[in-house]
PDB file of C-alpha atoms and ligand atoms in Angstrom:
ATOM      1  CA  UNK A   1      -4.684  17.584  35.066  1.00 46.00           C
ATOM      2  CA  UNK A   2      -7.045  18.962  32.577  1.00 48.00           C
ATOM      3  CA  UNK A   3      -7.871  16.669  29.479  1.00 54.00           C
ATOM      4  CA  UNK A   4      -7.205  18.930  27.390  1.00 55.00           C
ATOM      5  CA  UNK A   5      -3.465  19.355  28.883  1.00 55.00           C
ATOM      6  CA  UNK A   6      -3.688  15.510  28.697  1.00 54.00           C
ATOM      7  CA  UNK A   7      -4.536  15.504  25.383  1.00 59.00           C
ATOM      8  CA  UNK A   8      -1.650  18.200  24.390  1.00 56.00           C
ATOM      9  CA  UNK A   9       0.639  15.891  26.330  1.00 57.00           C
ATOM     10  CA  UNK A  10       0.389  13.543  23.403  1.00 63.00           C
ATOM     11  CA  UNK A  11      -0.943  10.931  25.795  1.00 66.00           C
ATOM     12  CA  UNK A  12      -3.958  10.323  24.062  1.00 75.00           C
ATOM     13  CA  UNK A  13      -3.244  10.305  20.255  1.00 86.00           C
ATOM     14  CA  UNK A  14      -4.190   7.000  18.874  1.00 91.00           C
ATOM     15  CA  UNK A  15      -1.078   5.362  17.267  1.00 93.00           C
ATOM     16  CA  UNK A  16      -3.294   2.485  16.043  1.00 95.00           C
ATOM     17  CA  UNK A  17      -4.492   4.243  13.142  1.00 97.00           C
ATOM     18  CA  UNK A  18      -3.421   4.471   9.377  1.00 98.00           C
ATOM     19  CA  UNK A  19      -0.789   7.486   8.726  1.00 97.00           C
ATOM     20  CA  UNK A  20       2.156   7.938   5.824  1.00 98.00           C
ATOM     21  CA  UNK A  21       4.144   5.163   6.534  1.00 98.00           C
ATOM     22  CA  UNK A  22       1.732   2.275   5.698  1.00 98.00           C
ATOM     23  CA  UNK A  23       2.240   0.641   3.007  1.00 98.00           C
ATOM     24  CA  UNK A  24      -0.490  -0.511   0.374  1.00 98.00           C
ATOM     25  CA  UNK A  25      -0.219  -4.108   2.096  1.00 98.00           C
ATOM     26  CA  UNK A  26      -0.847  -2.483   5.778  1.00 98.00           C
ATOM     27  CA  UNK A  27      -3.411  -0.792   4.540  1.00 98.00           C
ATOM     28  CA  UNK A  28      -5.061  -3.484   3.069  1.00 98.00           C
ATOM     29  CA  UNK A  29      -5.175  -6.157   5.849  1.00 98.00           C
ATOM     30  CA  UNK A  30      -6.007  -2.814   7.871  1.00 98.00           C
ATOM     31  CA  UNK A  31      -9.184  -2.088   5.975  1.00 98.00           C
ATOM     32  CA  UNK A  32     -10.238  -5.873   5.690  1.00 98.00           C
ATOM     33  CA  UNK A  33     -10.462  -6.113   9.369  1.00 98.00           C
ATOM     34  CA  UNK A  34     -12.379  -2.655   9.576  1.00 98.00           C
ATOM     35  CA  UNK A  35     -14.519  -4.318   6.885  1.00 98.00           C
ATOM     36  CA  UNK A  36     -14.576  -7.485   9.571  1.00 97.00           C
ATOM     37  CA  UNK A  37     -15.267  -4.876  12.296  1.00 97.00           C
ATOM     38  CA  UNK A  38     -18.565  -3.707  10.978  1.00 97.00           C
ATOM     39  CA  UNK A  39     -20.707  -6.235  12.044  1.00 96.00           C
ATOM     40  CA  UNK A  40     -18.982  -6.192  15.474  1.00 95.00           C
ATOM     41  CA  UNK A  41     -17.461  -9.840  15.652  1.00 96.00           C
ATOM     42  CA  UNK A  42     -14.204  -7.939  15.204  1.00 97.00           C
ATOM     43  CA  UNK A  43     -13.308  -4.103  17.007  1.00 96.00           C
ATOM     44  CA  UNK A  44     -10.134  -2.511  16.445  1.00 95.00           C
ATOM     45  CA  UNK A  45      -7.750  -1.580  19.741  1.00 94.00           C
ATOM     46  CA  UNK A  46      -6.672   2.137  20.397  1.00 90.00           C
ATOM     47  CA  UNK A  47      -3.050   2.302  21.107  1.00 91.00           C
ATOM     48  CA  UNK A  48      -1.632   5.133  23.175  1.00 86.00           C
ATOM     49  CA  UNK A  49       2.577   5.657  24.043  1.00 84.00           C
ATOM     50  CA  UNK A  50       0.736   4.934  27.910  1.00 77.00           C
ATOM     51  CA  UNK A  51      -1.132   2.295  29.775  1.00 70.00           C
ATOM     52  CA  UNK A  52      -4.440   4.413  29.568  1.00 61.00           C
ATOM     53  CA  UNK A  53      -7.729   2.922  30.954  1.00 54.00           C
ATOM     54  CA  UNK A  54     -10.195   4.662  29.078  1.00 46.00           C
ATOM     55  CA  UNK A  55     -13.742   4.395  30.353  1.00 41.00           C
ATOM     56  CA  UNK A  56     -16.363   6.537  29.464  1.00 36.00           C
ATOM     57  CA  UNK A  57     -14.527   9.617  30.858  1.00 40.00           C
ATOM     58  CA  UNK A  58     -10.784   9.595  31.176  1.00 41.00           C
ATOM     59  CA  UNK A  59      -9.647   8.507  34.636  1.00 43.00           C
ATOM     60  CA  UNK A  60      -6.788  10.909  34.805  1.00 40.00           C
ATOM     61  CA  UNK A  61      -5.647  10.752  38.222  1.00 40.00           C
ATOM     62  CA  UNK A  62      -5.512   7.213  38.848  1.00 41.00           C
ATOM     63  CA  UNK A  63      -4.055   6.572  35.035  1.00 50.00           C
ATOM     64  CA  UNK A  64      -2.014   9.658  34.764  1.00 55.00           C
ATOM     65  CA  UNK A  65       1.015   8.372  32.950  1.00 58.00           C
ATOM     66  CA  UNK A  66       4.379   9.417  34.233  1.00 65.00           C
ATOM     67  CA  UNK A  67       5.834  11.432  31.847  1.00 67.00           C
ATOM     68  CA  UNK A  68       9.229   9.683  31.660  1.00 77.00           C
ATOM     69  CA  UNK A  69       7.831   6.574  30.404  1.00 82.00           C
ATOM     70  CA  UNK A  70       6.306   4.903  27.207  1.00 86.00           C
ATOM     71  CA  UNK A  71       4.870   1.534  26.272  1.00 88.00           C
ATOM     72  CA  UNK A  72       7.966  -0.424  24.317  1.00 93.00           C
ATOM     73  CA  UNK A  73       6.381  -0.215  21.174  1.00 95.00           C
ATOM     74  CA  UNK A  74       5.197   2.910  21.078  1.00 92.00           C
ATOM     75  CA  UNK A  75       8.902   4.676  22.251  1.00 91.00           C
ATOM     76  CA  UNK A  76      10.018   6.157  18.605  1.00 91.00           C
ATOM     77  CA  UNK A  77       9.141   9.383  17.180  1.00 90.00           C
ATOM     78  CA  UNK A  78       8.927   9.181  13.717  1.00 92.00           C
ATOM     79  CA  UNK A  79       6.473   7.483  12.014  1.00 95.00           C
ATOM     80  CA  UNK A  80       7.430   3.679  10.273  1.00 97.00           C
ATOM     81  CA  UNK A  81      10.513   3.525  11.728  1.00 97.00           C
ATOM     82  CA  UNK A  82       9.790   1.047  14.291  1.00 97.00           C
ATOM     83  CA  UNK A  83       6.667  -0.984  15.874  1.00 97.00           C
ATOM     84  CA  UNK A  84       3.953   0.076  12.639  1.00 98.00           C
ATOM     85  CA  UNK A  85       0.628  -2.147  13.929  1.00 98.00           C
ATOM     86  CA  UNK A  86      -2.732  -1.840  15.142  1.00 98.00           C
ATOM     87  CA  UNK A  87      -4.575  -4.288  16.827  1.00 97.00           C
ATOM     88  CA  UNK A  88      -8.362  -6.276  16.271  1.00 97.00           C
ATOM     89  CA  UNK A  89     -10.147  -8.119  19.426  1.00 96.00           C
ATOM     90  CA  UNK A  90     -12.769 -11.292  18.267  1.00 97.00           C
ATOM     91  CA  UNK A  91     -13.811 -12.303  21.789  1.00 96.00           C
ATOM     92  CA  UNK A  92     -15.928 -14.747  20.305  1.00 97.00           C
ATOM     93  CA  UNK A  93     -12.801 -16.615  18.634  1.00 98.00           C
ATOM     94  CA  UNK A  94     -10.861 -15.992  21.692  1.00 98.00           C
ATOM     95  CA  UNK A  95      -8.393 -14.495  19.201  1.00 98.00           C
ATOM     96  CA  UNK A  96      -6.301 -10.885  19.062  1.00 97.00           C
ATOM     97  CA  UNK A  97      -4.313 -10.387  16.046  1.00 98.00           C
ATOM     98  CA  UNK A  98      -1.568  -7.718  15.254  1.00 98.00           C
ATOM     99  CA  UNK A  99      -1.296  -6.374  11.799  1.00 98.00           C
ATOM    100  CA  UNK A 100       2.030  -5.396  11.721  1.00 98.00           C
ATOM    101  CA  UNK A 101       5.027  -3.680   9.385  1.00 98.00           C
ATOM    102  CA  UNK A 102       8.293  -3.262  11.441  1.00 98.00           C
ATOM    103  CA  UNK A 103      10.515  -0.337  10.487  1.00 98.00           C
ATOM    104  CA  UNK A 104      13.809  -0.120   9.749  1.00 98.00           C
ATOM    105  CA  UNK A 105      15.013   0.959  13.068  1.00 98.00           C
ATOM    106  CA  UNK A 106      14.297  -3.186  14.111  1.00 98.00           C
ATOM    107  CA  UNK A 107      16.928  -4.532  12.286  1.00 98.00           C
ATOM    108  CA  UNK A 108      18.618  -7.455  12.613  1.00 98.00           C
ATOM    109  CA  UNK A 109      20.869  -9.168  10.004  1.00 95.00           C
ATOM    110  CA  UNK A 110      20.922  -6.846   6.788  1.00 96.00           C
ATOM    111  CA  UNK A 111      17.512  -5.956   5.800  1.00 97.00           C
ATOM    112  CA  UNK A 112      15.609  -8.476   8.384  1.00 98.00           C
ATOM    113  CA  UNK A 113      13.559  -7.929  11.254  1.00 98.00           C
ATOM    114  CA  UNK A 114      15.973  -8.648  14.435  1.00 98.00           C
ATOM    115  CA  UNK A 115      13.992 -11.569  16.030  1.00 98.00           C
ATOM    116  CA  UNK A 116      13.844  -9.798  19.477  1.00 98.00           C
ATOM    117  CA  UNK A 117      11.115  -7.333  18.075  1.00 97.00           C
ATOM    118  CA  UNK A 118       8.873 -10.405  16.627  1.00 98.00           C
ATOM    119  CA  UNK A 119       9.055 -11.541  19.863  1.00 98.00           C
ATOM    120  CA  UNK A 120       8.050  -8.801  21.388  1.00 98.00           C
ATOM    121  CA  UNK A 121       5.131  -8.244  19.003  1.00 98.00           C
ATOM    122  CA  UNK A 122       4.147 -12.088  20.098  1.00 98.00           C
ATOM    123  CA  UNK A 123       4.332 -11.230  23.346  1.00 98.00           C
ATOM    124  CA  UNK A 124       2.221  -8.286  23.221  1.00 97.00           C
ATOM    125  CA  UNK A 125      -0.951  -9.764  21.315  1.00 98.00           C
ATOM    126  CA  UNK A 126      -0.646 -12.931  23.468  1.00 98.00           C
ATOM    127  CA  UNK A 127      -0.243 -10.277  26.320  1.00 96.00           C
ATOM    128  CA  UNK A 128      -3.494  -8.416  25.482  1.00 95.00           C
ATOM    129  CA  UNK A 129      -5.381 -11.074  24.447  1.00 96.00           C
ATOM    130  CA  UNK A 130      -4.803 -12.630  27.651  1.00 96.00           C
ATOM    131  CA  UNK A 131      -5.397  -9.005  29.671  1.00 93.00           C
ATOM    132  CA  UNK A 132      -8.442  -8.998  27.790  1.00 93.00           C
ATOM    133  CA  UNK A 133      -9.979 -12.694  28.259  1.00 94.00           C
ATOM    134  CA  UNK A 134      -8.335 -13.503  31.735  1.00 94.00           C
ATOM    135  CA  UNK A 135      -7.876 -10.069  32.964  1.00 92.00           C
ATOM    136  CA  UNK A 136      -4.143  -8.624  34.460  1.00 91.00           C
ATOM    137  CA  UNK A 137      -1.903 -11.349  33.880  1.00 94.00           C
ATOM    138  CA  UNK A 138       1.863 -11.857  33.012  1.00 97.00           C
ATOM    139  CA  UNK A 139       4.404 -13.763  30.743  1.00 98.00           C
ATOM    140  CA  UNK A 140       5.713 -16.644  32.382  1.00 98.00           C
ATOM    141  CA  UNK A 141       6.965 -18.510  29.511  1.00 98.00           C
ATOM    142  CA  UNK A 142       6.953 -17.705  25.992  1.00 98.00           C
ATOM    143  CA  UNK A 143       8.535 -20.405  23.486  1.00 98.00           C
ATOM    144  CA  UNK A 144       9.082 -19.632  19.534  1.00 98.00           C
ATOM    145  CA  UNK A 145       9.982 -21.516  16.589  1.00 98.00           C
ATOM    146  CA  UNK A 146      11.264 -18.708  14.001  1.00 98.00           C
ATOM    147  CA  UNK A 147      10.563 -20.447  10.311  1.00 98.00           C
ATOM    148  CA  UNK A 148      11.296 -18.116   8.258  1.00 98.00           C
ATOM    149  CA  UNK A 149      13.207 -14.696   8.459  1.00 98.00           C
ATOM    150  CA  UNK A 150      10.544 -10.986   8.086  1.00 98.00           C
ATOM    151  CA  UNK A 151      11.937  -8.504   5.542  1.00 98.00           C
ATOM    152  CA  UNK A 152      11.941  -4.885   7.221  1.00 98.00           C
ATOM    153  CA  UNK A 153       8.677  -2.782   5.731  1.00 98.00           C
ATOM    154  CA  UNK A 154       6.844  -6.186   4.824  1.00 98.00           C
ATOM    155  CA  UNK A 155       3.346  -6.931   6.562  1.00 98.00           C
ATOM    156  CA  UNK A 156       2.451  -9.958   8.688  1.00 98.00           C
ATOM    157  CA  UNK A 157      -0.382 -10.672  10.720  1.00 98.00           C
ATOM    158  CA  UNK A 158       0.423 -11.654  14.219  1.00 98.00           C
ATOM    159  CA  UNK A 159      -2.420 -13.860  14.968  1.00 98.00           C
ATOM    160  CA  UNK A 160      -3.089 -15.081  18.457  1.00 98.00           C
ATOM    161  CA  UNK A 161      -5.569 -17.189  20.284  1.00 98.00           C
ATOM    162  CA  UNK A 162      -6.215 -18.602  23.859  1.00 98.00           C
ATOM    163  CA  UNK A 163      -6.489 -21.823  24.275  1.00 98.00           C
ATOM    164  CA  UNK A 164      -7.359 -22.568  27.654  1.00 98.00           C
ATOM    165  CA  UNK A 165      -7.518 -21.622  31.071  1.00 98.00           C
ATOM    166  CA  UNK A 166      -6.295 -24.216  33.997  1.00 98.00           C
ATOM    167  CA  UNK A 167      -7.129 -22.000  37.000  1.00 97.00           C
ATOM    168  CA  UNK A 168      -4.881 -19.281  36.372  1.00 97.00           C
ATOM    169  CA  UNK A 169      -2.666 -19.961  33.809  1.00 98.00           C
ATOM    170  CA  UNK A 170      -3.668 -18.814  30.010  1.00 98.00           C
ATOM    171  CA  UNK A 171      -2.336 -21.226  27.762  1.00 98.00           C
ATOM    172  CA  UNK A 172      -1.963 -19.427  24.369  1.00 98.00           C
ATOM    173  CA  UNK A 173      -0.988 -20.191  20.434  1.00 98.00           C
ATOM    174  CA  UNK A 174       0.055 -17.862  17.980  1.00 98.00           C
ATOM    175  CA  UNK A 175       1.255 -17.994  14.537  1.00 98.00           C
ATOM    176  CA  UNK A 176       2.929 -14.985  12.759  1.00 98.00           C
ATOM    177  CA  UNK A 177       1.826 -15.310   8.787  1.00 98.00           C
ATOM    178  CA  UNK A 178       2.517 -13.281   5.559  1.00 98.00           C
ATOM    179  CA  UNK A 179      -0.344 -10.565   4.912  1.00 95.00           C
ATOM    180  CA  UNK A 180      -1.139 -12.981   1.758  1.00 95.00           C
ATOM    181  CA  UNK A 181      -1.493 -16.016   4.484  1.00 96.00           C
ATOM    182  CA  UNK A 182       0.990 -18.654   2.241  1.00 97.00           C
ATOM    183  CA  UNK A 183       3.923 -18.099   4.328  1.00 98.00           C
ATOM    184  CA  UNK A 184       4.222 -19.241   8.118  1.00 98.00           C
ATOM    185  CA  UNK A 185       6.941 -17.015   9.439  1.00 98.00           C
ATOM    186  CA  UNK A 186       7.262 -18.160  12.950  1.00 98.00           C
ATOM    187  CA  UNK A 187       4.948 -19.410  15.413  1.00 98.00           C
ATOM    188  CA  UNK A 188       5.060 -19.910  19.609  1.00 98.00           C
ATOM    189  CA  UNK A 189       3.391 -20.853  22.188  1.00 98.00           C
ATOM    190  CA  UNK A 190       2.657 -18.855  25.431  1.00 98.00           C
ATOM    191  CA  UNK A 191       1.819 -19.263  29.593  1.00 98.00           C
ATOM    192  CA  UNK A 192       0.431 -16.505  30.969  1.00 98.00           C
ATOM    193  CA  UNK A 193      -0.201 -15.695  34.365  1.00 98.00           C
ATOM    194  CA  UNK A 194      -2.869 -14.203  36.412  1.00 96.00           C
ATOM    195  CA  UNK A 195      -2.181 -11.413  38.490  1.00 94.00           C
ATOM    196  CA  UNK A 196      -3.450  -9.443  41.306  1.00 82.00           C
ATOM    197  CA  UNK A 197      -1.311  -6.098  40.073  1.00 64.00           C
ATOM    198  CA  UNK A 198       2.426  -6.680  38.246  1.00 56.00           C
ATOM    199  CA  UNK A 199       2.872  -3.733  40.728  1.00 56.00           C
ATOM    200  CA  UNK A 200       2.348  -5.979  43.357  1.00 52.00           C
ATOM    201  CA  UNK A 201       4.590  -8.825  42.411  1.00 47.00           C
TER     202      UNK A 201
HETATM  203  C1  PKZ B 323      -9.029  -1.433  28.106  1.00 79.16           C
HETATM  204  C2  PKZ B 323      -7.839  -2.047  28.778  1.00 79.16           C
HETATM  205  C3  PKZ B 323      -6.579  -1.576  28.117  1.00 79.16           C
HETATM  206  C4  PKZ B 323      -5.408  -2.290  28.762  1.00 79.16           C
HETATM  207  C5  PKZ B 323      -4.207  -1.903  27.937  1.00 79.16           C
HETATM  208  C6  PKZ B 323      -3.037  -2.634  28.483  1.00 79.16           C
HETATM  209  C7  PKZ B 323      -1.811  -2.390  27.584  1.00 79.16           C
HETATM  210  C8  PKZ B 323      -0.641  -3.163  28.136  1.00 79.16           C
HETATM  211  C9  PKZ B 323       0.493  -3.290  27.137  1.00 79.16           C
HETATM  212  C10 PKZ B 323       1.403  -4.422  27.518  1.00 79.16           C
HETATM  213  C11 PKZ B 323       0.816  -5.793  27.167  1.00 79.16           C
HETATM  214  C12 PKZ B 323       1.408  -6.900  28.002  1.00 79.16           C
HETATM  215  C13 PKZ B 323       2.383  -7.755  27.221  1.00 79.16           C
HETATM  216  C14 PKZ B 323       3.675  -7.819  27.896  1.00 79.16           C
HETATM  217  C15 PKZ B 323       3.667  -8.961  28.923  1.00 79.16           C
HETATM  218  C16 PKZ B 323       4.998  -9.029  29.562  1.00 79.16           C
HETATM  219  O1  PKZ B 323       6.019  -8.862  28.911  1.00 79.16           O
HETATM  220  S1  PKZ B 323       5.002  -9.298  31.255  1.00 79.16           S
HETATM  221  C17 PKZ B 323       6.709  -9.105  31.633  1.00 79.16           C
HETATM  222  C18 PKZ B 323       7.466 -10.426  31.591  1.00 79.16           C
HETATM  223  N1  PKZ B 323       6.995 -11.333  32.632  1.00 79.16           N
HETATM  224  C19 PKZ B 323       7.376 -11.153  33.913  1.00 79.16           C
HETATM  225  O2  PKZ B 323       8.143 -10.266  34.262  1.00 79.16           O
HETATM  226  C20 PKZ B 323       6.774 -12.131  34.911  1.00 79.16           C
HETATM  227  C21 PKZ B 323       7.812 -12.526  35.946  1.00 79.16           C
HETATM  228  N2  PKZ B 323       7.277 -13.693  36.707  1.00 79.16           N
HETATM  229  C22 PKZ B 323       6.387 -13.512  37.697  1.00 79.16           C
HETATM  230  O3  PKZ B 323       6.035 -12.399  38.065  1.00 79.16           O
HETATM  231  C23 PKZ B 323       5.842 -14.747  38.334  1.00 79.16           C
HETATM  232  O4  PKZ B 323       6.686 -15.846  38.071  1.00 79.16           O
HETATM  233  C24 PKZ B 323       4.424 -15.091  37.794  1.00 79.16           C
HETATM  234  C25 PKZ B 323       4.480 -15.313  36.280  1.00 79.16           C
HETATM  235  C26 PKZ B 323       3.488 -13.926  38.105  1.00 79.16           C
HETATM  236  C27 PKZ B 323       3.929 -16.360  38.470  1.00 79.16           C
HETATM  237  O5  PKZ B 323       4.192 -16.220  39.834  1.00 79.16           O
HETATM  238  P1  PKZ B 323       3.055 -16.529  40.946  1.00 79.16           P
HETATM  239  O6  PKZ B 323       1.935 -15.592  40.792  1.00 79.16           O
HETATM  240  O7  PKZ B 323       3.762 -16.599  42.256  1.00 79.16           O
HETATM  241  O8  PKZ B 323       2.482 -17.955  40.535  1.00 79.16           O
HETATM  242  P2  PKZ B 323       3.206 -19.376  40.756  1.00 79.16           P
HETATM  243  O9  PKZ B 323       2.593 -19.995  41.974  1.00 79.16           O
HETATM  244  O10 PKZ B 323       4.683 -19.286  40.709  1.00 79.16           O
HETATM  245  O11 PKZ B 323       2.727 -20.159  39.452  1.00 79.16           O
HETATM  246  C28 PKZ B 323       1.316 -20.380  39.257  1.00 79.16           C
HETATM  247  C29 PKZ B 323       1.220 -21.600  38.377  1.00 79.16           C
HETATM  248  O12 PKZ B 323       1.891 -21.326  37.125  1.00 79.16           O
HETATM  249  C30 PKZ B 323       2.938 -22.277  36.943  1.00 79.16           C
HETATM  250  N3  PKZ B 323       4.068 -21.565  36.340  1.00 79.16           N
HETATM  251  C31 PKZ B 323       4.608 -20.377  36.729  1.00 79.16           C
HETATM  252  N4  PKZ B 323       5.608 -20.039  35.922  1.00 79.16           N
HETATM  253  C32 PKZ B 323       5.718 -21.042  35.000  1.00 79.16           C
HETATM  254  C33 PKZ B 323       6.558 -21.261  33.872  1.00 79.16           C
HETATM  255  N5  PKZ B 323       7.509 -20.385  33.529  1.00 79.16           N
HETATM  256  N6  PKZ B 323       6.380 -22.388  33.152  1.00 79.16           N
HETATM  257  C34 PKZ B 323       5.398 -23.265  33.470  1.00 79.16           C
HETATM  258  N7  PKZ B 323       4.561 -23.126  34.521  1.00 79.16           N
HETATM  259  C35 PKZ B 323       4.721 -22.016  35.261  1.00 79.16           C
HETATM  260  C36 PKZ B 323       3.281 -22.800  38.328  1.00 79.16           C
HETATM  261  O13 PKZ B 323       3.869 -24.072  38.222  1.00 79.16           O
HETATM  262  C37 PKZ B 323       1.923 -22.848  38.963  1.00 79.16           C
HETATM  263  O14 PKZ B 323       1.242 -23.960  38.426  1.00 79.16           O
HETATM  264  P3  PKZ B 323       0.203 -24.794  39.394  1.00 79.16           P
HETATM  265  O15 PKZ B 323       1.023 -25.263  40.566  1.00 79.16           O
HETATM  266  O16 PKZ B 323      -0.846 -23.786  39.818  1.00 79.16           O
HETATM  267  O17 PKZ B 323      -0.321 -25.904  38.521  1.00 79.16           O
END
């Protein structure tokens, strides 16, 4: 497949960048951790609706996506109505954090975020930051204390660190916090796994 047919399949836009949707609190953490990014302790982490392993040239064989398939947070058209978030690396602080704005296509009770979806945004910047500091590994147990409840449209930074290796289990932290920082609105802790391929479980 061509890139450019790649490209026109949608398969590489870059959801992890600003568009209508964002509010002025999204784009505010946004920019402050491009402002971190500069001096390259931080770097920002494309998000495409596939598992793409960019190198310098796209492999598109190997990492063709199937067509029929899309990374959970990236499955809605329409932009804000579900998973709004980009992602920043620090390998030096071992940390990956998700700045975040769920839509309103994530609700729970009236006007909340369902809890299932901050889960799953735990899950996934545990889940990269491990990828990225321990290589392919997967969720083996994943344990959260929900504080206190995530108004649809708001902002909170999903901040996640590992902790330590023990062969190869990633112990993780993470700590979901208002975009001002005063309010703790849940916080878990994570095992992750090492594995060969989750193909080849
Ligand atoms: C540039 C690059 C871009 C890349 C861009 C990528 C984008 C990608 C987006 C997605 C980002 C991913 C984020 C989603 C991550 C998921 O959601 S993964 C899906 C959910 N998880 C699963 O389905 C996993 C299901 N479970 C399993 O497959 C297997 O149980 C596991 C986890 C692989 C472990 O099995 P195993 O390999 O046979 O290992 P096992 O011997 O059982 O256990 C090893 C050790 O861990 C311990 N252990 C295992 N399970 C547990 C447990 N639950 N509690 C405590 N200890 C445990 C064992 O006791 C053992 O300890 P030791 O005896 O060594 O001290």
């Amino acid at each position: 497949m061509r890139q450019t047919q790649f490209s026109q399949a949608g398969w590489l836009k870059d959801y992890a960048l600003p568009n209508a949707s964002w509010s002025q609190d999204m784009l505010n953490l946004y920019n402050k951790f491009v402002e971190k990014s500069k001096d390259g302790t931080w770097k920002r982490i494309p998000s495409y609706r596939h598992i793409i392993a960019l190198t310098n040239s796209i492999k598109l064989e190997a990492e063709k996506p199937r067509q029929d398939t899309r990374i959970f947070l990236r499955n809605l058209d329409g932009e804000g109505l579900g998973f709004e978030y980009v992602m920043f690396f620090n390998p030096a602080e071992k940390r990956v954090v998700t700045v975040y704005q769920p839509g309103p296509y994530l609700e729970g009770y009236d006007g909340f975020t369902h809890g299932g979806s901050t889960a799953t945004m735990i899950d996934t910047t545990c889940g990269i930051c491990s990828i990225f500091l321990a290589g392919k590994s997967m969720t083996a147990s994943l344990s959260i204390n929900f504080k206190i409840p995530i108004l649809l449209g708001s902002v909170v930074l999903v901040d996640s660190r590992l902790d330590r290796m023990e062969g190869r289990k990633a112990f993780l932290s993470c700590q979901v916090l208002s975009c001002d920082g005063q309010t703790l609105h849940a916080e878990a802790t994570a095992l992750f796994i090492q594995v060969a391929s989750p193909s080849q479980r």
